Tab-separated table of C-alpha atoms and ligand atoms in Angstrom:
chain	number	residue	atom	x	y	z
A	107	UNK	CA	72.953	107.820	129.880
A	108	UNK	CA	71.832	110.585	127.749
A	109	UNK	CA	68.751	108.859	125.096
A	110	UNK	CA	70.040	109.143	121.646
A	111	UNK	CA	68.006	110.095	118.767
A	112	UNK	CA	66.895	106.729	116.916
A	113	UNK	CA	68.667	108.088	113.541
A	114	UNK	CA	72.340	107.578	115.272
A	115	UNK	CA	71.558	104.053	115.915
A	116	UNK	CA	72.017	102.989	112.397
A	117	UNK	CA	75.284	105.202	112.215
A	118	UNK	CA	77.978	102.873	113.585
A	119	UNK	CA	81.898	104.104	114.334
A	120	UNK	CA	84.076	102.513	111.655
A	121	UNK	CA	86.490	99.304	112.529
A	122	UNK	CA	88.329	100.315	109.763
A	123	UNK	CA	88.695	104.074	110.704
A	124	UNK	CA	90.367	103.108	114.805
A	125	UNK	CA	92.950	100.465	112.638
A	126	UNK	CA	93.390	103.637	110.179
A	127	UNK	CA	94.248	105.879	113.167
A	128	UNK	CA	97.970	103.809	113.798
A	129	UNK	CA	98.447	104.248	110.265
A	130	UNK	CA	99.111	108.124	111.056
A	131	UNK	CA	102.117	107.941	112.463
A	132	UNK	CA	104.881	108.785	110.298
A	133	UNK	CA	106.680	105.513	109.804
A	134	UNK	CA	103.877	104.314	108.146
A	135	UNK	CA	103.506	104.861	104.310
A	136	UNK	CA	99.316	105.506	103.843
A	137	UNK	CA	97.380	104.843	100.803
A	138	UNK	CA	94.303	104.910	102.945
A	139	UNK	CA	93.188	108.739	102.621
A	140	UNK	CA	91.066	110.262	100.193
A	141	UNK	CA	93.610	113.862	100.468
A	142	UNK	CA	94.690	115.442	97.395
A	143	UNK	CA	98.497	116.319	97.137
A	144	UNK	CA	98.979	119.229	99.709
A	145	UNK	CA	102.461	120.766	97.929
A	146	UNK	CA	99.639	121.471	94.725
A	147	UNK	CA	97.706	123.987	97.109
A	148	UNK	CA	98.002	126.936	95.930
A	149	UNK	CA	98.949	128.866	99.086
A	150	UNK	CA	100.475	131.993	98.272
A	151	UNK	CA	97.289	132.620	95.859
A	152	UNK	CA	94.758	131.831	98.493
A	153	UNK	CA	96.480	133.680	101.102
A	154	UNK	CA	96.726	136.535	98.635
A	155	UNK	CA	93.067	136.447	97.735
A	156	UNK	CA	92.108	136.587	101.385
A	157	UNK	CA	94.192	139.434	102.133
A	158	UNK	CA	92.715	141.570	98.870
A	159	UNK	CA	89.143	140.874	100.175
A	160	UNK	CA	89.863	141.925	103.306
A	161	UNK	CA	91.292	144.928	102.345
A	162	UNK	CA	88.865	145.889	99.667
A	163	UNK	CA	85.738	144.824	101.238
A	164	UNK	CA	86.468	143.456	105.188
A	165	UNK	CA	83.253	144.107	106.533
A	166	UNK	CA	81.418	142.491	104.285
A	167	UNK	CA	83.668	139.852	104.198
A	168	UNK	CA	82.973	139.088	107.897
A	169	UNK	CA	79.537	140.218	107.742
A	170	UNK	CA	76.421	137.444	107.641
A	171	UNK	CA	75.262	137.048	104.108
A	172	UNK	CA	72.423	135.576	102.047
A	173	UNK	CA	71.870	131.485	102.203
A	174	UNK	CA	72.437	130.601	98.519
A	175	UNK	CA	75.809	132.339	98.341
A	176	UNK	CA	77.891	135.605	97.317
A	177	UNK	CA	76.355	136.442	94.011
A	178	UNK	CA	79.356	136.400	91.650
A	179	UNK	CA	80.147	133.424	92.647
A	180	UNK	CA	77.440	131.628	91.813
A	181	UNK	CA	77.514	133.238	88.356
A	182	UNK	CA	80.864	131.636	88.189
A	183	UNK	CA	79.115	127.957	88.959
A	184	UNK	CA	76.488	128.467	86.559
A	185	UNK	CA	78.899	129.685	83.731
A	186	UNK	CA	81.156	126.455	84.520
A	187	UNK	CA	77.698	124.172	83.774
A	188	UNK	CA	76.969	125.967	80.494
A	189	UNK	CA	80.433	125.753	79.836
A	190	UNK	CA	79.814	121.372	79.498
A	191	UNK	CA	76.354	121.995	77.957
A	192	UNK	CA	73.737	122.604	80.713
A	193	UNK	CA	72.612	125.973	80.395
A	194	UNK	CA	72.406	127.096	84.052
A	195	UNK	CA	71.822	130.314	85.925
A	196	UNK	CA	73.072	131.906	88.856
A	197	UNK	CA	70.238	131.295	90.597
A	198	UNK	CA	69.655	127.448	89.622
A	199	UNK	CA	72.775	127.492	91.971
A	200	UNK	CA	73.561	127.010	95.969
A	201	UNK	CA	76.904	127.615	97.570
A	202	UNK	CA	77.521	124.986	99.683
A	203	UNK	CA	79.951	123.752	102.753
A	204	UNK	CA	81.332	120.916	99.987
A	205	UNK	CA	79.650	118.800	98.016
A	206	UNK	CA	79.188	116.694	101.640
A	207	UNK	CA	76.869	118.942	102.650
A	208	UNK	CA	74.824	118.958	99.200
A	209	UNK	CA	74.564	115.538	100.169
A	210	UNK	CA	73.205	115.697	103.696
A	211	UNK	CA	70.922	118.431	102.087
A	212	UNK	CA	69.020	116.836	99.583
A	213	UNK	CA	68.596	113.609	101.567
A	214	UNK	CA	66.811	116.081	104.118
A	215	UNK	CA	64.643	117.703	101.303
A	216	UNK	CA	63.868	114.352	99.799
A	217	UNK	CA	64.138	111.041	102.387
A	218	UNK	CA	61.396	110.657	104.995
A	219	UNK	CA	62.769	107.186	107.395
A	220	UNK	CA	62.521	104.201	105.306
A	221	UNK	CA	62.370	105.863	102.093
A	222	UNK	CA	64.314	103.936	99.532
A	223	UNK	CA	67.750	105.232	98.000
A	224	UNK	CA	69.606	103.566	94.819
A	225	UNK	CA	73.344	103.688	95.118
A	226	UNK	CA	76.246	102.097	93.257
A	227	UNK	CA	77.916	98.880	94.368
A	228	UNK	CA	80.304	99.502	96.015
A	229	UNK	CA	80.068	103.624	96.979
A	230	UNK	CA	81.288	106.814	98.578
A	231	UNK	CA	81.329	106.240	102.767
A	232	UNK	CA	80.478	109.130	103.683
A	233	UNK	CA	77.010	109.158	101.121
A	234	UNK	CA	75.944	106.018	102.668
A	235	UNK	CA	76.478	108.213	106.415
A	236	UNK	CA	74.037	110.597	105.602
A	237	UNK	CA	71.584	108.078	104.627
A	238	UNK	CA	71.746	106.048	107.494
A	239	UNK	CA	71.606	109.136	109.387
A	240	UNK	CA	68.218	110.398	107.196
A	241	UNK	CA	66.569	106.320	108.293
A	242	UNK	CA	66.984	105.809	104.465
A	243	UNK	CA	66.568	102.280	102.899
A	244	UNK	CA	69.911	101.698	100.843
A	245	UNK	CA	69.367	99.597	97.804
A	246	UNK	CA	72.527	99.283	96.121
A	247	UNK	CA	72.870	98.170	92.474
A	248	UNK	CA	76.462	96.510	91.400
A	249	UNK	CA	78.016	98.326	89.056
A	250	UNK	CA	80.819	97.584	86.417
A	251	UNK	CA	83.683	99.130	84.266
A	252	UNK	CA	81.138	101.270	82.248
A	253	UNK	CA	78.510	102.295	85.463
A	254	UNK	CA	75.710	101.235	87.123
A	255	UNK	CA	74.049	97.683	85.962
A	256	UNK	CA	71.306	99.493	84.223
A	257	UNK	CA	69.044	96.206	83.711
A	258	UNK	CA	69.634	95.262	87.592
A	259	UNK	CA	68.791	99.224	88.140
A	260	UNK	CA	65.474	98.652	86.204
A	261	UNK	CA	64.767	95.645	88.238
A	262	UNK	CA	64.574	97.789	91.633
A	263	UNK	CA	62.744	100.811	90.123
A	264	UNK	CA	60.146	98.388	88.853
A	265	UNK	CA	59.729	96.971	92.446
A	266	UNK	CA	60.756	99.620	95.167
A	267	UNK	CA	59.052	103.155	95.732
A	268	UNK	CA	63.012	104.616	94.605
A	269	UNK	CA	63.405	108.076	96.107
A	270	UNK	CA	66.306	108.779	95.192
A	271	UNK	CA	69.137	107.333	93.380
A	272	UNK	CA	72.737	108.869	93.679
A	273	UNK	CA	75.980	108.416	92.403
A	274	UNK	CA	79.123	109.691	91.099
A	275	UNK	CA	79.850	109.684	86.943
A	276	UNK	CA	83.321	110.531	86.710
A	277	UNK	CA	86.195	108.839	88.500
A	278	UNK	CA	84.332	106.835	91.504
A	279	UNK	CA	85.264	106.818	94.946
A	280	UNK	CA	86.260	103.910	95.365
A	281	UNK	CA	86.495	102.664	92.321
A	282	UNK	CA	88.326	104.901	89.595
A	283	UNK	CA	84.949	104.030	87.404
A	284	UNK	CA	83.710	106.630	84.479
A	285	UNK	CA	80.065	105.683	83.624
A	286	UNK	CA	80.852	105.728	79.868
A	287	UNK	CA	77.806	107.827	77.433
A	288	UNK	CA	75.057	105.067	77.046
A	289	UNK	CA	75.015	104.738	80.272
A	290	UNK	CA	74.840	108.013	81.431
A	291	UNK	CA	71.897	108.089	78.322
A	292	UNK	CA	69.911	105.066	80.185
A	293	UNK	CA	70.086	106.503	83.520
A	294	UNK	CA	68.522	109.100	82.511
A	295	UNK	CA	65.707	107.568	80.314
A	296	UNK	CA	64.988	105.207	83.187
A	297	UNK	CA	65.011	108.302	85.657
A	298	UNK	CA	62.166	109.797	83.755
A	299	UNK	CA	59.713	106.819	82.960
A	300	UNK	CA	60.024	106.355	86.923
A	301	UNK	CA	59.939	110.310	87.775
A	302	UNK	CA	62.659	109.785	89.883
A	303	UNK	CA	65.385	112.369	91.015
A	304	UNK	CA	69.192	111.960	90.087
A	305	UNK	CA	71.671	112.931	92.803
A	306	UNK	CA	74.929	113.720	90.388
A	307	UNK	CA	77.834	113.705	93.021
A	308	UNK	CA	80.753	115.318	90.612
A	309	UNK	CA	84.071	116.346	92.921
A	310	UNK	CA	86.426	114.881	90.583
A	311	UNK	CA	85.364	115.876	87.723
A	312	UNK	CA	87.759	118.859	87.071
A	313	UNK	CA	90.576	116.015	87.640
A	314	UNK	CA	90.525	113.948	84.325
A	315	UNK	CA	94.185	113.125	83.305
A	316	UNK	CA	92.861	110.488	80.380
A	317	UNK	CA	90.302	110.326	77.897
A	318	UNK	CA	87.372	112.942	76.686
A	319	UNK	CA	85.318	114.544	78.952
A	320	UNK	CA	81.380	113.551	79.159
A	321	UNK	CA	78.302	115.502	78.932
A	322	UNK	CA	77.453	115.511	83.128
A	323	UNK	CA	73.918	114.297	83.845
A	324	UNK	CA	73.094	117.574	84.354
A	325	UNK	CA	73.517	118.295	80.566
A	326	UNK	CA	71.146	115.233	79.455
A	327	UNK	CA	67.990	116.107	81.566
A	328	UNK	CA	64.997	118.013	80.427
A	329	UNK	CA	63.091	116.560	82.906
A	330	UNK	CA	64.222	118.474	85.748
A	331	UNK	CA	65.233	115.229	87.796
A	332	UNK	CA	69.009	115.893	88.133
A	333	UNK	CA	70.591	117.796	91.346
A	334	UNK	CA	74.263	117.853	90.425
A	335	UNK	CA	76.996	118.647	93.485
A	336	UNK	CA	80.518	120.132	93.018
A	337	UNK	CA	83.231	121.638	94.912
A	338	UNK	CA	87.029	123.445	95.025
A	339	UNK	CA	87.892	120.741	97.029
A	340	UNK	CA	90.041	118.930	95.144
A	341	UNK	CA	90.209	122.300	92.254
A	342	UNK	CA	91.770	124.034	94.900
A	343	UNK	CA	91.880	123.208	98.413
A	344	UNK	CA	89.458	120.979	100.472
A	345	UNK	CA	89.597	123.248	103.217
A	346	UNK	CA	88.055	125.936	101.730
A	347	UNK	CA	84.859	123.961	102.249
A	348	UNK	CA	83.530	125.517	98.990
A	349	UNK	CA	81.247	123.491	96.955
A	350	UNK	CA	78.054	123.827	94.950
A	351	UNK	CA	74.339	122.464	94.539
A	352	UNK	CA	72.711	123.018	91.301
A	353	UNK	CA	69.018	121.794	91.507
A	354	UNK	CA	65.578	122.724	89.707
A	355	UNK	CA	63.530	125.701	91.820
A	356	UNK	CA	60.811	123.000	92.927
A	357	UNK	CA	63.843	121.324	94.663
A	358	UNK	CA	66.340	124.360	95.307
A	359	UNK	CA	63.325	126.358	97.199
A	360	UNK	CA	63.436	123.507	100.075
A	361	UNK	CA	67.368	122.583	100.184
A	362	UNK	CA	67.805	126.744	101.425
A	363	UNK	CA	65.465	126.325	103.794
A	364	UNK	CA	67.947	123.076	105.150
A	365	UNK	CA	70.833	124.974	104.535
A	366	UNK	CA	69.534	127.993	106.486
A	367	UNK	CA	68.512	125.688	108.973
A	368	UNK	CA	71.423	123.901	109.284
A	369	UNK	CA	74.281	126.694	109.091
A	370	UNK	CA	72.493	130.111	107.708
A	371	UNK	CA	75.598	130.091	105.118
A	372	UNK	CA	79.099	129.019	103.632
A	373	UNK	CA	82.193	131.524	104.692
A	374	UNK	CA	81.303	135.133	103.506
A	375	UNK	CA	84.912	135.167	103.924
A	376	UNK	CA	85.772	131.809	101.955
A	377	UNK	CA	83.371	132.532	98.648
A	378	UNK	CA	84.868	135.834	98.394
A	379	UNK	CA	88.137	134.894	98.635
A	380	UNK	CA	87.219	132.528	96.004
A	381	UNK	CA	85.883	134.886	93.514
A	382	UNK	CA	88.947	136.668	93.836
A	383	UNK	CA	91.377	134.151	93.244
A	384	UNK	CA	89.462	132.852	90.149
A	385	UNK	CA	89.588	136.740	88.848
A	386	UNK	CA	93.273	136.762	88.733
A	387	UNK	CA	94.770	133.166	89.305
A	388	UNK	CA	95.347	130.863	85.619
A	389	UNK	CA	93.110	127.569	87.349
A	390	UNK	CA	93.236	126.086	83.992
A	391	UNK	CA	97.195	126.017	84.188
A	392	UNK	CA	97.050	125.353	87.737
A	393	UNK	CA	93.972	122.444	86.867
A	394	UNK	CA	96.657	121.344	84.322
A	395	UNK	CA	99.987	120.510	86.651
A	396	UNK	CA	97.397	118.424	89.218
A	397	UNK	CA	96.567	116.417	86.221
A	398	UNK	CA	100.043	115.992	85.236
A	399	UNK	CA	101.442	114.819	88.753
A	400	UNK	CA	97.825	112.948	89.301
A	401	UNK	CA	98.712	111.173	86.307
A	402	UNK	CA	102.155	110.013	87.016
A	403	UNK	CA	101.762	108.815	90.096
A	404	UNK	CA	98.612	107.167	88.925
A	405	UNK	CA	100.452	105.146	86.494
A	406	UNK	CA	103.397	104.579	88.392
A	407	UNK	CA	101.100	102.928	91.035
A	408	UNK	CA	99.204	100.870	88.755
A	409	UNK	CA	102.071	99.454	86.955
A	410	UNK	CA	103.730	98.387	90.048
A	411	UNK	CA	100.304	96.910	91.585
A	412	UNK	CA	100.303	94.771	88.014
A	413	UNK	CA	104.119	93.949	88.723
A	414	UNK	CA	104.455	92.952	92.078
A	415	UNK	CA	100.448	91.917	93.321
A	416	UNK	CA	99.777	88.479	93.208
A	417	UNK	CA	98.706	86.568	90.212
A	418	UNK	CA	94.848	86.960	89.265
A	419	UNK	CA	95.116	90.346	90.740
A	420	UNK	CA	92.719	93.320	88.615
A	421	UNK	CA	93.105	96.778	88.776
A	422	UNK	CA	91.142	99.452	86.627
A	423	UNK	CA	93.300	102.497	85.274
A	424	UNK	CA	91.114	105.350	86.194
A	425	UNK	CA	90.744	108.227	83.595
A	426	UNK	CA	91.257	110.582	86.546
A	427	UNK	CA	90.522	111.182	90.106
A	428	UNK	CA	92.758	110.199	93.681
A	429	UNK	CA	91.833	106.626	93.723
A	430	UNK	CA	93.196	103.104	91.839
A	431	UNK	CA	90.887	100.248	93.087
A	432	UNK	CA	92.011	96.697	93.171
A	433	UNK	CA	90.517	93.378	93.063
A	434	UNK	CA	92.658	90.142	94.921
A	435	UNK	CA	92.264	86.816	94.140
A	436	UNK	CA	89.577	85.360	96.023
A	437	UNK	CA	90.124	84.604	99.635
A	438	UNK	CA	92.341	87.325	100.552
A	439	UNK	CA	89.969	89.416	103.372
A	440	UNK	CA	91.892	92.887	102.974
A	441	UNK	CA	90.342	93.441	106.002
A	442	UNK	CA	91.260	91.159	108.792
A	443	UNK	CA	94.865	91.597	106.510
A	444	UNK	CA	94.778	95.545	107.398
A	445	UNK	CA	96.336	95.388	111.004
A	446	UNK	CA	99.233	93.038	109.692
A	447	UNK	CA	100.018	95.495	106.745
A	448	UNK	CA	100.244	98.608	109.560
A	449	UNK	CA	101.765	96.623	112.336
A	450	UNK	CA	104.333	94.943	110.553
A	451	UNK	CA	104.730	96.200	107.425
A	452	UNK	CA	103.796	99.643	107.783
A	453	UNK	CA	101.839	100.221	104.855
A	454	UNK	CA	97.949	101.318	104.969
A	455	UNK	CA	94.975	101.086	102.171
A	456	UNK	CA	91.455	101.173	102.542
A	457	UNK	CA	89.615	97.455	102.673
A	458	UNK	CA	86.960	97.747	100.014
A	459	UNK	CA	85.100	96.108	102.405
A	460	UNK	CA	83.119	99.293	103.979
A	461	UNK	CA	82.417	100.852	100.941
A	462	UNK	CA	79.738	98.185	100.032
A	463	UNK	CA	76.283	97.820	101.155
A	464	UNK	CA	75.887	94.529	100.015
A	465	UNK	CA	77.702	91.193	98.144
A	466	UNK	CA	80.398	92.520	99.780
A	467	UNK	CA	83.867	91.625	97.955
A	468	UNK	CA	86.217	90.797	100.915
A	469	UNK	CA	89.408	90.890	98.215
A	470	UNK	CA	88.956	94.318	97.378
A	471	UNK	CA	90.678	97.694	98.508
A	472	UNK	CA	91.219	101.064	97.617
A	473	UNK	CA	94.577	103.040	97.479
A	474	UNK	CA	94.859	106.853	97.353
A	475	UNK	CA	97.223	107.787	94.541
A	476	UNK	CA	97.515	111.758	95.118
A	477	UNK	CA	99.021	112.186	98.432
A	478	UNK	CA	102.136	110.057	97.659
A	479	UNK	CA	105.637	110.722	96.660
A	480	UNK	CA	106.977	108.164	93.693
A	481	UNK	CA	109.337	106.727	95.917
A	482	UNK	CA	106.543	105.850	98.761
A	483	UNK	CA	104.692	104.695	95.756
A	484	UNK	CA	106.791	101.797	94.911
A	485	UNK	CA	107.966	100.888	98.208
A	486	UNK	CA	104.768	101.204	99.465
A	487	UNK	CA	103.204	98.731	96.331
A	488	UNK	CA	106.213	96.238	97.566
A	489	UNK	CA	105.089	95.632	101.232
A	490	UNK	CA	101.146	95.438	99.701
A	491	UNK	CA	102.589	92.628	97.585
A	492	UNK	CA	104.321	90.929	100.473
A	493	UNK	CA	101.319	91.601	102.566
A	494	UNK	CA	98.754	89.753	100.238
A	495	UNK	CA	101.265	87.510	98.412
A	496	UNK	CA	101.998	86.307	102.416
A	497	UNK	CA	98.627	85.333	102.859
A	498	UNK	CA	97.425	83.597	99.680
A	499	UNK	CA	100.641	80.851	100.585
A	500	UNK	CA	99.649	81.233	104.507
A	501	UNK	CA	95.941	80.182	102.579
A	502	UNK	CA	96.968	77.660	100.233
A	503	UNK	CA	99.218	75.751	102.754
A	504	UNK	CA	96.851	75.501	105.146
A	505	UNK	CA	94.675	74.159	102.213
A	506	UNK	CA	92.288	76.613	102.575
A	507	UNK	CA	90.001	77.209	99.512
A	508	UNK	CA	91.236	80.090	97.650
B	816	PLP	C1	82.193	111.192	95.755
B	816	PLP	C2	82.577	112.151	96.915
B	816	PLP	N1	81.651	113.348	97.300
B	816	PLP	C3	82.131	114.071	98.498
B	816	PLP	C4	82.912	113.847	98.343
B	816	PLP	C5	83.126	114.974	99.752
B	816	PLP	O1	83.838	116.445	99.009
B	816	PLP	P1	83.906	117.977	99.356
B	816	PLP	O2	85.033	118.369	100.066
B	816	PLP	O3	83.466	118.672	98.366
B	816	PLP	O4	82.934	118.374	100.789
B	816	PLP	C6	84.327	113.536	98.477
B	816	PLP	C7	85.048	113.432	99.248
B	816	PLP	O5	86.365	113.158	99.268
B	816	PLP	C8	84.074	112.147	97.739
B	816	PLP	O6	84.969	111.079	97.049
């Protein structure tokens, strides 16, 4: 038996993932994944961009390159931040393998075993996995419809030696919540008062289909405490694995070394292909198309949930992103109902429980609307309403407290 490192022991395989393997069968309507719509990937434009790079600069595109990333891509990313009110130069930016790698690199650089990380509750599962692997101690602060509850955060900051605050400011995974401007300002004030770094993970910001954009935390920080992550995964395609990190120099230089140790650099070919694509492709028109399709699917799902789910169900309509978060009446345990949903009703979702660090609300679930067709949304919500409706009436007839 091989002896495993201690840090592997905290990272447990998820029971939900096992059940959801069954949901990959074609006859199951799955709202479980977190996938963008594949039919909207700009496949031809990406193919042509790769071909042009290989024809014009093949050897350079296939050679090792710098850890920081391809300079023209870093310039594009810098101007993307500048456009949103966060003055940025290419030097402030590191290209990563998606924002997921950014979470990992930052946690390698900032977190010792036992270090306290504050997250929202619930929050992005794969960030929790990174913090577990770093042997950090996660302290979760509840969020409401406006973002994290700052009074609770203030208490945690006053009673713990917090080393990092992690958050998803726009259309969060899993809740769809967008932090309001006052919450953003309040968070920055607290972070500055306690001199705690903030990791702003914003993979969905470009997929806003309602409401007005809000400034990123990077634009509100004048103390060099905010580290921001972004990605082309939802704007173009996740398979490119190209994302970015913007960080103050003092942290960034260590992040560069951590990335060097991890993978030397992100794909030279993919970085150059993205730059080539951005030079000729109408990104704004593409984003507008994504926004309009996702808006339509989101509204259809939201209305279906409102129409057919059991009375007392709460659902937040997000201003963008990929997910609807649903809170069923008390007593419906979405985790224990998942097997029934998949095997008997041929419909899948992600139970809310795994996204919580503590104070689990077991009557919650996450539904993905980006990767499904309108007909499947309507029929899928009807199937789910039967799963949850039957559970409620079984609970009621057994006299269990609902
Ligand atoms: C909140 C959040 N952060 C990061 C990621 C990872 O994205 P990427 O493909 O850029 O690594 C996801 C993916 O779903 C996400 O939901």
